[in-house]
Structure formats: structure tokens, C-alpha cells
Coordinates of C-alpha atoms and ligand atoms in Angstrom, one line a residue:
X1220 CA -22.6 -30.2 9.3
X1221 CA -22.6 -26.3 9.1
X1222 CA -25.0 -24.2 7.1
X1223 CA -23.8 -20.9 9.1
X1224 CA -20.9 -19.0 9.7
X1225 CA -20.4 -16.2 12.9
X1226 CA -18.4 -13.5 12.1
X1227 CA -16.6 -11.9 14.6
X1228 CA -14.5 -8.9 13.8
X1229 CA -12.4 -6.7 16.0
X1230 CA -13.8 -3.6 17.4
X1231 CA -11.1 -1.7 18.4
X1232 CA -11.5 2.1 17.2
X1233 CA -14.6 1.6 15.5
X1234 CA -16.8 2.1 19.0
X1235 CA -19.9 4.4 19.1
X1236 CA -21.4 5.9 16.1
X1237 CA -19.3 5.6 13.5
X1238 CA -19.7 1.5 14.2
X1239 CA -22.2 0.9 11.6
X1240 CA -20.0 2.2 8.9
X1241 CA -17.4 -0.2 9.4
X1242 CA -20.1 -3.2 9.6
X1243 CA -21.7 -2.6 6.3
X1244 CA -18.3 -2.0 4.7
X1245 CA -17.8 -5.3 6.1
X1246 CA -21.1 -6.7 5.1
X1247 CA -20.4 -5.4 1.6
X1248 CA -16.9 -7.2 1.5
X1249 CA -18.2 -10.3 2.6
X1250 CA -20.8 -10.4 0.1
X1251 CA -18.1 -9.5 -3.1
X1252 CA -15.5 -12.0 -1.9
X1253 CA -18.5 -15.1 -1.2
X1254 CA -19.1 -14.3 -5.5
X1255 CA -16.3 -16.2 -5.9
X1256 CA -17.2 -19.3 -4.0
X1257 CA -20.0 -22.1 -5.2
X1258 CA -22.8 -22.0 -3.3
X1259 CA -25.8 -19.3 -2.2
X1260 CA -25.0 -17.1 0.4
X1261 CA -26.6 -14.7 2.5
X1262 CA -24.9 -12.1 4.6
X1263 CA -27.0 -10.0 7.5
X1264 CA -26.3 -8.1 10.3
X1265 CA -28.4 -8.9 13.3
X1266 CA -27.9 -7.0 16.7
X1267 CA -24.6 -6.0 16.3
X1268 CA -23.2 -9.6 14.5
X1269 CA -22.6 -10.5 11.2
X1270 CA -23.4 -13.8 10.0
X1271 CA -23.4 -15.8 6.3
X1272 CA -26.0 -18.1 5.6
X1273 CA -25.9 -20.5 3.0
X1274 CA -28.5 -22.7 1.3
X1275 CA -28.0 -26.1 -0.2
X1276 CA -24.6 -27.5 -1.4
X1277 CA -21.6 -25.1 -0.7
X1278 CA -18.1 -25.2 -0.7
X1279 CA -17.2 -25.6 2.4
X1280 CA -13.8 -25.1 2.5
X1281 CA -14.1 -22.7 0.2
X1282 CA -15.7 -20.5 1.8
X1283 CA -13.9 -20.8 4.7
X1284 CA -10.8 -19.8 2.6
X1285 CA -12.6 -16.5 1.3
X1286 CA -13.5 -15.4 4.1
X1287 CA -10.0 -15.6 5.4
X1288 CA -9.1 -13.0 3.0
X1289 CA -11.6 -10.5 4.3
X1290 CA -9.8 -7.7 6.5
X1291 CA -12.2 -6.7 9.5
X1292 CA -12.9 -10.5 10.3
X1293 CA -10.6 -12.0 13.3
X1294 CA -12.7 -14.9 13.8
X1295 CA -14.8 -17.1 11.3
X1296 CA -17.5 -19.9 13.6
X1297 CA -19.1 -22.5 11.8
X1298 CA -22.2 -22.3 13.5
X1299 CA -25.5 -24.6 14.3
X1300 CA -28.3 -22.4 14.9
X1301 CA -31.3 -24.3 16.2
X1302 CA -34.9 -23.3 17.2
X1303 CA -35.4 -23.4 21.1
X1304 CA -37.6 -26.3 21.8
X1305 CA -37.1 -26.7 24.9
X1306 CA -33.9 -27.9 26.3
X1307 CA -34.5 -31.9 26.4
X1308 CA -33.8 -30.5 22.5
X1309 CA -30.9 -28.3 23.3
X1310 CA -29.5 -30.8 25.3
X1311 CA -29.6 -33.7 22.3
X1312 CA -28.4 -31.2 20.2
X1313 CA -25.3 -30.4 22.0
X1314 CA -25.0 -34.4 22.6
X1315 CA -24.6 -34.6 18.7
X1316 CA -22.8 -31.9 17.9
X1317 CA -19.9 -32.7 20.5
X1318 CA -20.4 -36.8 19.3
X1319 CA -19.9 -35.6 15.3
X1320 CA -17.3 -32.8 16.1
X1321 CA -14.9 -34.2 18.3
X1322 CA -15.7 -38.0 18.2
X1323 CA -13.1 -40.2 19.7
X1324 CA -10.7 -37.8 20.3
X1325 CA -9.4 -37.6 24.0
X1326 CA -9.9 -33.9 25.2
X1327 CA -10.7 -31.3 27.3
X1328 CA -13.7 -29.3 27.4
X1329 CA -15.6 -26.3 29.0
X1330 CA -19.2 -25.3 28.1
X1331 CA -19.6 -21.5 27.9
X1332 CA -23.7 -20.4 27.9
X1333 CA -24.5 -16.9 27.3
X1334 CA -28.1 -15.9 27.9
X1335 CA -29.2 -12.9 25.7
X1336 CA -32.6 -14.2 26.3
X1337 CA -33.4 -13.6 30.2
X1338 CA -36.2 -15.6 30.1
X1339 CA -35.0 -18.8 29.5
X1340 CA -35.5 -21.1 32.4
X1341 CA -32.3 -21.8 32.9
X1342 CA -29.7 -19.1 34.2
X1343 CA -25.8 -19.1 32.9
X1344 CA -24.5 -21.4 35.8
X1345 CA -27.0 -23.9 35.3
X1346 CA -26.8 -24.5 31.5
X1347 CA -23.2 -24.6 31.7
X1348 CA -24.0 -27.1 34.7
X1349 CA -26.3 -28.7 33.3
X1350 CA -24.8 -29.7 29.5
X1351 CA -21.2 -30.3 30.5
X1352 CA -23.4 -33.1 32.0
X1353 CA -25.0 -34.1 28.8
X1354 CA -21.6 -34.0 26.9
X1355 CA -19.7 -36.1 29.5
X1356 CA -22.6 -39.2 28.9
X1357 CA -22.9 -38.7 25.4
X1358 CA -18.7 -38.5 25.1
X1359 CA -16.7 -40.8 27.5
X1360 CA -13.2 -39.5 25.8
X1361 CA -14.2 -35.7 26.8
X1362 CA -13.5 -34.2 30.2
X1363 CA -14.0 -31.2 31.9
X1364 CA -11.4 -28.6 32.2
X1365 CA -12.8 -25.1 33.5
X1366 CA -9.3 -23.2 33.2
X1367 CA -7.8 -24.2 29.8
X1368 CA -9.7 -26.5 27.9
X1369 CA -9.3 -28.0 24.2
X1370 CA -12.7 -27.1 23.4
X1371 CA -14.8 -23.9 24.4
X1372 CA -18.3 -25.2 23.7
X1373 CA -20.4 -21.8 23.2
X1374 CA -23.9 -22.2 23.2
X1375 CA -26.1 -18.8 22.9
X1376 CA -29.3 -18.4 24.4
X1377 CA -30.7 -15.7 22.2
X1378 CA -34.5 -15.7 19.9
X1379 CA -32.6 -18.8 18.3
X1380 CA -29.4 -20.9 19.8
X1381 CA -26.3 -21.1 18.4
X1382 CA -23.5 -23.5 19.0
X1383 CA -20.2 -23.3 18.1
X1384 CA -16.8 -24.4 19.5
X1385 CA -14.7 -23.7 16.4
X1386 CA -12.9 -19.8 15.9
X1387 CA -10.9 -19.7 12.7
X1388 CA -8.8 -16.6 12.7
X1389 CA -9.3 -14.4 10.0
X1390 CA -6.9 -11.5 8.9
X1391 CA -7.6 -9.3 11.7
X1392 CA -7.6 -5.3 10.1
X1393 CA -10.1 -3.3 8.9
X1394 CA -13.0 -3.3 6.3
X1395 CA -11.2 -2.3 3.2
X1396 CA -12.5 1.2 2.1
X1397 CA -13.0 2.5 5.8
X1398 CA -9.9 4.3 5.9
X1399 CA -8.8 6.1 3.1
X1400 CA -7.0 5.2 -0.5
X1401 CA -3.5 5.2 -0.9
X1402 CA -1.0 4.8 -3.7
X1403 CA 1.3 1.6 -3.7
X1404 CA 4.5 1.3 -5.6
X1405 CA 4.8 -1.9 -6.7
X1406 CA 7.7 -3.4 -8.3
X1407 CA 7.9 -7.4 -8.9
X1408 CA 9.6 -7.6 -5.8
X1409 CA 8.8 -9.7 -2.7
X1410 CA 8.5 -6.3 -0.3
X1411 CA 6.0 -4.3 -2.2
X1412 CA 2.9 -6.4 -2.7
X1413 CA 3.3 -7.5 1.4
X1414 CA 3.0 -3.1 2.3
X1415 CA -0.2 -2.8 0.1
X1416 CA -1.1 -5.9 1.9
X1417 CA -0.2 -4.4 5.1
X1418 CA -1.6 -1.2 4.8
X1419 CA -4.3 -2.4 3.1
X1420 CA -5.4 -4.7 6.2
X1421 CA -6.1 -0.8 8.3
X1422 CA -9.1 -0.8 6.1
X1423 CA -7.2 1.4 3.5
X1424 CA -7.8 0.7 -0.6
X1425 CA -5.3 0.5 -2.6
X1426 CA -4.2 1.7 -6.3
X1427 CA -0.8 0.6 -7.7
X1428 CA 1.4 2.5 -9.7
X1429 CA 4.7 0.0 -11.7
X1430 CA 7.6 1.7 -13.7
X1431 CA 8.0 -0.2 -16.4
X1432 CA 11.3 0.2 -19.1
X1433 CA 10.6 -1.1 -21.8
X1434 CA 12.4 -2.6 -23.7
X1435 CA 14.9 -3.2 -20.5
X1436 CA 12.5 -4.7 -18.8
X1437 CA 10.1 -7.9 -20.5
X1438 CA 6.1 -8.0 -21.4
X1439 CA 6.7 -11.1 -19.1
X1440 CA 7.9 -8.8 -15.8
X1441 CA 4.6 -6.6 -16.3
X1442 CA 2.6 -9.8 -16.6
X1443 CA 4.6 -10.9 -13.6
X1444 CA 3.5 -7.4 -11.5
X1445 CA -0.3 -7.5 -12.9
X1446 CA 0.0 -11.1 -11.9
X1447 CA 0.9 -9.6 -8.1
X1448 CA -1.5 -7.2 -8.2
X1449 CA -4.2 -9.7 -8.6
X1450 CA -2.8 -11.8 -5.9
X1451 CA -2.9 -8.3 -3.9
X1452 CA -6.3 -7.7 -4.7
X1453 CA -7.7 -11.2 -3.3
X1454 CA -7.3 -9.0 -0.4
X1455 CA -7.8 -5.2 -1.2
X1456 CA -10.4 -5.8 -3.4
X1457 CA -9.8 -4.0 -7.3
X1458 CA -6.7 -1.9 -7.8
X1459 CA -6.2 0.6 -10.5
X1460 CA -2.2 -0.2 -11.8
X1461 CA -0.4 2.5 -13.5
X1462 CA 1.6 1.5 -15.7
X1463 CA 4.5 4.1 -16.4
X1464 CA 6.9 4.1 -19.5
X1465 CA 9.9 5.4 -17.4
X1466 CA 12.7 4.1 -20.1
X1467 CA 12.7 7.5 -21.2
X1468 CA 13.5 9.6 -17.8
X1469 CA 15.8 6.5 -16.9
X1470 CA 17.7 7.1 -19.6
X1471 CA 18.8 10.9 -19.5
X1472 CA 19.3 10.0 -15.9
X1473 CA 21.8 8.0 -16.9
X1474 CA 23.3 9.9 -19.6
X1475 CA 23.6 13.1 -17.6
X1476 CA 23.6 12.2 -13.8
X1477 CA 26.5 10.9 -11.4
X1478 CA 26.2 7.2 -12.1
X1479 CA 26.6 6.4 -8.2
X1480 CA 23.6 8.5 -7.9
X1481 CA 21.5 6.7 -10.5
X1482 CA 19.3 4.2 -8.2
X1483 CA 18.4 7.4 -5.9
X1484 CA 17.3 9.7 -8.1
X1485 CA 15.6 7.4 -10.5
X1486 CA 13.4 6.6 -7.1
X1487 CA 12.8 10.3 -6.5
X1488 CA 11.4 10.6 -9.7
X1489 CA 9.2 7.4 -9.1
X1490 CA 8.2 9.2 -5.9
X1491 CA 7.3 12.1 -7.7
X1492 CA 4.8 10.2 -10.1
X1493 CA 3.5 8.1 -7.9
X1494 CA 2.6 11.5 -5.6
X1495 CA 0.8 12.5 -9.5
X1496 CA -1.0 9.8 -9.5
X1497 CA -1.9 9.7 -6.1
X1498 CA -3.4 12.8 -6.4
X1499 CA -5.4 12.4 -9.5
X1500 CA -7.1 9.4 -7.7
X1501 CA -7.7 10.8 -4.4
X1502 CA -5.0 9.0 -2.5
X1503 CA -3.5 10.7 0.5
X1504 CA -0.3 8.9 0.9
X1505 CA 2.3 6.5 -1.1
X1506 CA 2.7 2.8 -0.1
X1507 CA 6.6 1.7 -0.5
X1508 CA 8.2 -2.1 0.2
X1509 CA 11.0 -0.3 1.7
X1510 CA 13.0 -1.3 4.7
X1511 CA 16.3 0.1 6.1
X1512 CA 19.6 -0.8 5.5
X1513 CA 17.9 -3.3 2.8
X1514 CA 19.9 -2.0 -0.1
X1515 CA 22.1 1.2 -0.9
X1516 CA 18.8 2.9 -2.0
X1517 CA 17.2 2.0 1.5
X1518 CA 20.1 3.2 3.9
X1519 CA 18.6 6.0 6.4
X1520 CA 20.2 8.5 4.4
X1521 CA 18.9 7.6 1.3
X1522 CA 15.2 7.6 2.4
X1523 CA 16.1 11.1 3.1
X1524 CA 16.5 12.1 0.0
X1525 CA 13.9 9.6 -1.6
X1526 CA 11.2 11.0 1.1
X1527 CA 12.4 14.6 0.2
X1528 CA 11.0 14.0 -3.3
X1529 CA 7.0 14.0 -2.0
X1530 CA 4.8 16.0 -0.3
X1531 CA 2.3 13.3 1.1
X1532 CA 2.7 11.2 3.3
X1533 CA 4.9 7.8 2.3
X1534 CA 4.0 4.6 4.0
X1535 CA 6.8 1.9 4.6
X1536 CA 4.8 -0.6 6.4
X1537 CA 8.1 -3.1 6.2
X1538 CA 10.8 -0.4 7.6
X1539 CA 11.4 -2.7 10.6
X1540 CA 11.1 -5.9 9.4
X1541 CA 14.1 -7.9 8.4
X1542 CA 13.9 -10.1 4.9
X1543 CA 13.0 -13.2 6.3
X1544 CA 9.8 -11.7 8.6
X1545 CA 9.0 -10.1 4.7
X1546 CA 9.3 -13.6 3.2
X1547 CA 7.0 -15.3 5.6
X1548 CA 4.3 -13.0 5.5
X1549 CA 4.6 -13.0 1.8
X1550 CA 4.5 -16.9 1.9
X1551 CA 1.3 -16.5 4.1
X1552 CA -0.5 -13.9 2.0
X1553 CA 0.2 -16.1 -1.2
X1554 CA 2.6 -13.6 -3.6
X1555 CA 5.4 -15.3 -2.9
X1556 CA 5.6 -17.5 -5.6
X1557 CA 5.2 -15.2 -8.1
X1558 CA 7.8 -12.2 -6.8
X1559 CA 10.6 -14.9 -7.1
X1560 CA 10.1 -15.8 -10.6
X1561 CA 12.9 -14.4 -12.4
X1562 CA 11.8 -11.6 -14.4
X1563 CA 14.2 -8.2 -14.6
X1564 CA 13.0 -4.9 -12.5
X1565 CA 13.9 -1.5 -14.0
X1566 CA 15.8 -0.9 -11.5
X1567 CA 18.1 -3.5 -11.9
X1568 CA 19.0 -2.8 -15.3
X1569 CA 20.8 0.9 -14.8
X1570 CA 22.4 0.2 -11.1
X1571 CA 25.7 1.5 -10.7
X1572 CA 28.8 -0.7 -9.4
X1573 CA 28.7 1.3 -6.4
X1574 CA 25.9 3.2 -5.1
X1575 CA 26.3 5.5 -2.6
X1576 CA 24.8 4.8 0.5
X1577 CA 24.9 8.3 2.0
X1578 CA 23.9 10.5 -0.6
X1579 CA 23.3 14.2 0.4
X1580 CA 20.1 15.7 -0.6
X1581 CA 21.9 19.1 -1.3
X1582 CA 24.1 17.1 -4.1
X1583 CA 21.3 15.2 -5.4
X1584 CA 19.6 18.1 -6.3
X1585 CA 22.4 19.7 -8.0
X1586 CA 22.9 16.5 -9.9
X1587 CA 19.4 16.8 -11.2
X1588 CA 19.8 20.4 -12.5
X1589 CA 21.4 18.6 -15.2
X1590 CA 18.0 17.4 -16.3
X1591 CA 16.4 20.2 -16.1
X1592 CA 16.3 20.9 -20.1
X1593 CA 14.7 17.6 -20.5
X1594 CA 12.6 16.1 -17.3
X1595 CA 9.8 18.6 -17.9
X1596 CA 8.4 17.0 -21.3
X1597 CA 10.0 13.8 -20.0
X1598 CA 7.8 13.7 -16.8
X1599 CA 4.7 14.8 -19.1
X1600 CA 5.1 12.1 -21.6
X1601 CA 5.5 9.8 -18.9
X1602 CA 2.2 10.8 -17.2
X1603 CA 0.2 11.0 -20.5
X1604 CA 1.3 7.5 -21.5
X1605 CA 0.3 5.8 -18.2
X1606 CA -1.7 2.6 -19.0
X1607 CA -3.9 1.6 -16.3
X1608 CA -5.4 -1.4 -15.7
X1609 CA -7.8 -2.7 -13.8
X1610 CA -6.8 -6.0 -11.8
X1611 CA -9.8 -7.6 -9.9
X1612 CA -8.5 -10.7 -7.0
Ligands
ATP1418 P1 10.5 -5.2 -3.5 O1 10.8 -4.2 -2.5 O2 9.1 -5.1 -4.1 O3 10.8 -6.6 -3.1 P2 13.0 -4.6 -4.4 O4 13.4 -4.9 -3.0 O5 13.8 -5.1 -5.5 O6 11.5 -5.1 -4.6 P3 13.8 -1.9 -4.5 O7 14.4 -1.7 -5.8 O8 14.6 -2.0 -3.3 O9 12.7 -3.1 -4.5 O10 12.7 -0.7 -4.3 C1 12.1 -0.4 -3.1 C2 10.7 -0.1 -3.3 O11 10.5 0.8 -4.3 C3 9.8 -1.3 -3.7 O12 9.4 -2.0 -2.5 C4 8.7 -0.6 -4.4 O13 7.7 -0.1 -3.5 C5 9.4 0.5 -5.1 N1 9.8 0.1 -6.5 C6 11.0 -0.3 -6.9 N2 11.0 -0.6 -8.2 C7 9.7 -0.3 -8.6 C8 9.1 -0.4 -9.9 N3 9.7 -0.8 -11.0 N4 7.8 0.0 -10.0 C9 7.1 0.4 -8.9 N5 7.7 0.5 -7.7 C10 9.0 0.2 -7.5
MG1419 MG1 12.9 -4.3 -1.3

């Protein structure tokens, strides 16, 4: 029944000139994610609106779900677009549209006209008038409700006319790649891959970095995180994941450090990579799945000293949010499924029995003195043995 799609997006600090920048990125977006769908699509911006076209055979659905995935769009119309003919042909139209859309089902309705065309013979009042006429005779179960109907029946007047009555949300956010690159530290958790989605969504892109400790940790738990970043990337578009031998510096952590101390200075050296790598990619802040009180590592004190480990800016989109509200968005998104299967994190292999909870940063940093012989070439090793790979959605 539809061969269109009206895209509306959210405008919201993206007003005056800088608008057209955060439409093509849009446009652009639109166009990559629609690859993936059967069918041939065209994407244009026309007077300040975006809107697919498609010719012949499509997936329907499909395309729907795509464009779901595209930050910047909070509203995706199926949309008839018909030549005006007069409005005997407008009103049959709307007649058939209502009759195939809604057919039997009892509900309410309100026609909403907007004239972009002032010359049209009829004004705002009387179209709305006049075709909430037509759709009561051609529906009996419809009625008319002006104040909170079922179905808001839009019908632009503009060079062509478009109907619609149908807004399915889309993500909401910002074109991907308006706002910056950051770094995201992703682990096979269920946290991490909902802050790159998060942050992401503000129109930022995203590059992963995983700490991998081999052979502590599987092939099958870095499968398990390139798998994640994939999932990620249906969203963020492609994401560069570095992927850091850490057994090493884990190691003379645990040899030489305080064993209570192990979880938080193994993450400020993760902090301390990721900033690396951040850097050489032209990120300007860190992305972690962190969220207080979740863990010893994650009490306030502890993000002290984790946070006193980087210079940039570090980005904990899930700070406030308790695990469940992290669970359902995760559910939502789609990674889900993959963080739970149960794969070993390197972090889980050298945890201590009991972790402190309010480390000191003044302590911590005397504990790591004691690798000061060895983190230097440790660190460089590290860096130079980064694999990265390149994980497309
Ligand atoms: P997640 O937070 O992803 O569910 P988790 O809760 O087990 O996993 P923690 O060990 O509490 O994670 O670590 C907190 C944050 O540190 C993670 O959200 C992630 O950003 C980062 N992190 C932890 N382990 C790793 C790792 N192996 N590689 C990359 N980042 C990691
Ligand atoms: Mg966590």
C-alpha cells in the first residue's frame, strides 16, 4: 500500500545554519543502512524533509526495521503521495486509504490538513471539514474525535499530497558522525555495548577498544565481543575494535600488586590504553558501561581512582541507571542475547576474594610503583600488538 516513507527527525539543537549538516549526515545514513534491505530505494531531501522512495517490490517490513536503527529519525510515515487532481480525487483517495487502513475496526478519528500550497481552493478548516465528511460515508465504524483521536489522518496540501496517519518511532538521537568520535570500552558484558549505544544515539561514532587475556580468556569470548560489536554497529555504523593482549600487564599486576587492589588498577591501566588509542584515532573521550555501586570496582570511590587514570573526558552513560533499566534497553537494542552467553571476561579471572571498595588514590599509586621496572615495555608491547578489526552492522 506504501511506496514512500516521511522521515521526521528531531530538531532540537541543530536549528539555523548548521541544519543542513545534520540532514545530509542523515541522508547519508539512511542511504547505508537501506543497503541492507531488498528493494531500490531513493533517499532526497526536499524543503526541509527527508523522504525514501522506493520502486517495485520491497521489503516492507524490512525496511521499516532499518530505519528504526537510524539515530536522528523519531518518526518513520508510510506515506501515499498523490498528484492533485482536484479534490473529487483527493477526496476518493482519502475514502480508500481510511477503507484499506483501518477497515472494520471501531475508532476514532481527526483529519489534520496542512496547506503548504496557498492556492488550493480549499483553506485548512474546510478540508479538514470537508473529508472528515468523506471518511465518515466511506467508514461507518470511524467517528470523529477532535481532542484525542485513534487516528490523526494528515493530509498535506503541498506541489503533490501526501497522506499519512501512521508515525513509527524511530530511535530519536542524532545523525551518527555529527558529533564527534569517542572511544568505547567494551567488554562482553551487558553494560558496555548499551553506553556506545547510548552515546552513540547524540550523533557521536564510535571505535571500541576489548582487553583480551589470552589464554585466560577463550577465542570464543573475543568472538562473543566482535559478535557485540556488530550488534553495536547496526546502530553506530562501522567500529574499529582494538583488540589488546593485556595477559601480560595483568599478570605482573598480580604478581607484584596488593591483591585487594587488583580489579582497580588493572582498570586504570585499561583507562590508560583506551585514552592511547583514543588519541591515535581522534576520539575525544572514553565510553565506559559503568554504573555506581554496581560492583567493588564501580563504588564512588573507586571511579575516583579509575577516572584519575585519564586525561579526556570518560563517558558513563549508565551511571544512574540500575541493572534491570540496563537489561531492558539492552533487550530493546538487540545485544542482549549475546552478553549473556557464558563466555569468561578478563576481569573475572584475577579478582580478588575481597576487593576493596574504597580504595585511596594516594595508595593505589604507591602500589603501582612496584611496576614501574616492568609496565613501561609492558604498556608498549601491549600497544604494538593491538589487532584491530573492523566490524560492520
Ligand atoms: P559490562 O559492564 O559490559 O556489562 P561488566 O559489568 O562485567 O561488563 P565491569 O567488569 O564491571 O564490566 O567493567 C566495567 C566497565 O569496564 C565495562 O562496562 C566496560 O566498559 C569496561 N571493561 C571491563 N572489562 C573490559 C574488557 N575486558 N575490555 C574492555 N572493556 C572492559
Ligand atoms: Mg558492568
Amino acid at each position: 500500500m506504501f511506496q514512500s516513507f516521511l522521515i521526521k527527525y528531531a530538531e532540537i539543537g541543530i536549528k539555523g545554519k548548521n541544519r543542513f549538516i545534520f540532514e545530509d549526515a542523515l541522508v547519508r545514513h539512511i542511504v547505508r543502512t537501506l543497503k541492507k534491505v531488498d528493494g531500490t530505494f531513493k533517499v532526497t531531501k526536499e524543503m526541509g524533509r527527508i523522504f525514501v522512495f522506493t520502486e517495485g517490490d520491497f521489503d516492507y517490513e524490512g525496511t521499516i526495521e532499518a530505519l528504526k536503527t537510524v539515530f536522528g529519525i523519531s518518526g518513520i510515515c508510510p506515506v501515499q503521495i498523490l498528484e492533485d487532481e482536484g479534490f473529487e480525487h483527493l477526496s476518493a483517495a482519502v475514502a480508500d486509504y481510511m477503507k484499506a487502513m483501518y477497515g472494520d475496526e471501531k475508532k476514532t478519528f481527526k483529519v489534520a490538513a496542512r496547506r503548504a500550497n496557498k492556492k488550493y481552493p480549499l483553506d485548512t478548516m474546510e478540508l479538514n471539514m470537508e473529508l472528515g465528511g468523506v471518511i465518515l460515508d466511506a467508514c461507518p465504524n470511524l467517528t470523529v474525535d477532535v481532542h484525542n483521536p485513534d487516528i490523526y489522518m494528515t493530509v498535506e496540501v503541498r506541489d503533490k499530497i501526501y497522506l499519512y496517519s501512521e508515525i513509527i518511532p524511530g530511535p530519536g538521537g542524532m545523525p551518527v558522525g555529527t558529533n564527534g568520535s569517542a572511544m568505547l570500552l567494551l567488554s562482553g558484558g551487558i553494560d558496555s555495548p548499551v553506553a556506545g549505544y547510548m552515546v552513540s544515539k547524540r550523533g557521536v561514532r564510535i571505535d571500541a577498544v576489548y582487553f583480551h587475556a589470552p589464554p585466560y580468556t577463550s577465542e570464543r569470548a573475543k568472538q562473543k565481543v566482535v559478535d557485540l560489536a556488530k550488534e553495536v554497529a547496526v546502530y553506530t555504523g562501522p567500529i574499529r575494535l582494538h583488540v589488546v593482549n593485556f595477559t601480560d600487564i595483568q599478570l605482573a599486576i598480580y604478581e607484584k600488586c596488593p591483591h585487594e587492589e587488583l580489579t582497580i588498577i588493572m582498570r586504570r591501566y585499561m583507562m590508560k590504553i583506551a585514552q592511547h588509542f583514543a588519541e591515535e584515532t581522534g576520539a575525544l573521550s572514553l565510553i565506559t558501561g559503568e554504573s555506581i555501586g554496581q560492583v567493588a570496582s564501580q563504588t564512588m570511590h573507586s571511579l575516583y581512582c579509575t577516572d584519575a587514570a585519564t586525561t579526556i573526558p570518560v563517558f558513563r552513560p549508565c551511571i544512574g541507571m540500575d541493572k534491570e533499566e540496563i537489561v531492558t534497553l539492552s533487550k530493546k537494542i538487540g545485544t542482549y542475547e549475546t552478553s549473556i552467553l557464558p563466555f569468561e571476561d578478563c576481569c573475572t579471572i584475577f579478582v580478588a576474594k575481597h576487593p576493596v571498595t574504597k580504595p585511596v588514590l594516594k595508595t593505589i599509586e604507591r602500589s603501582e610503583k612496584k611496576l614501574a621496572d616492568v609496565i613501561d615495555d609492558l604498556m608498549k608491547t601491549a600497544l604494538e600488538t593491538t589487532e584491530v578489526i573492523h566490524v560492520e552492522g
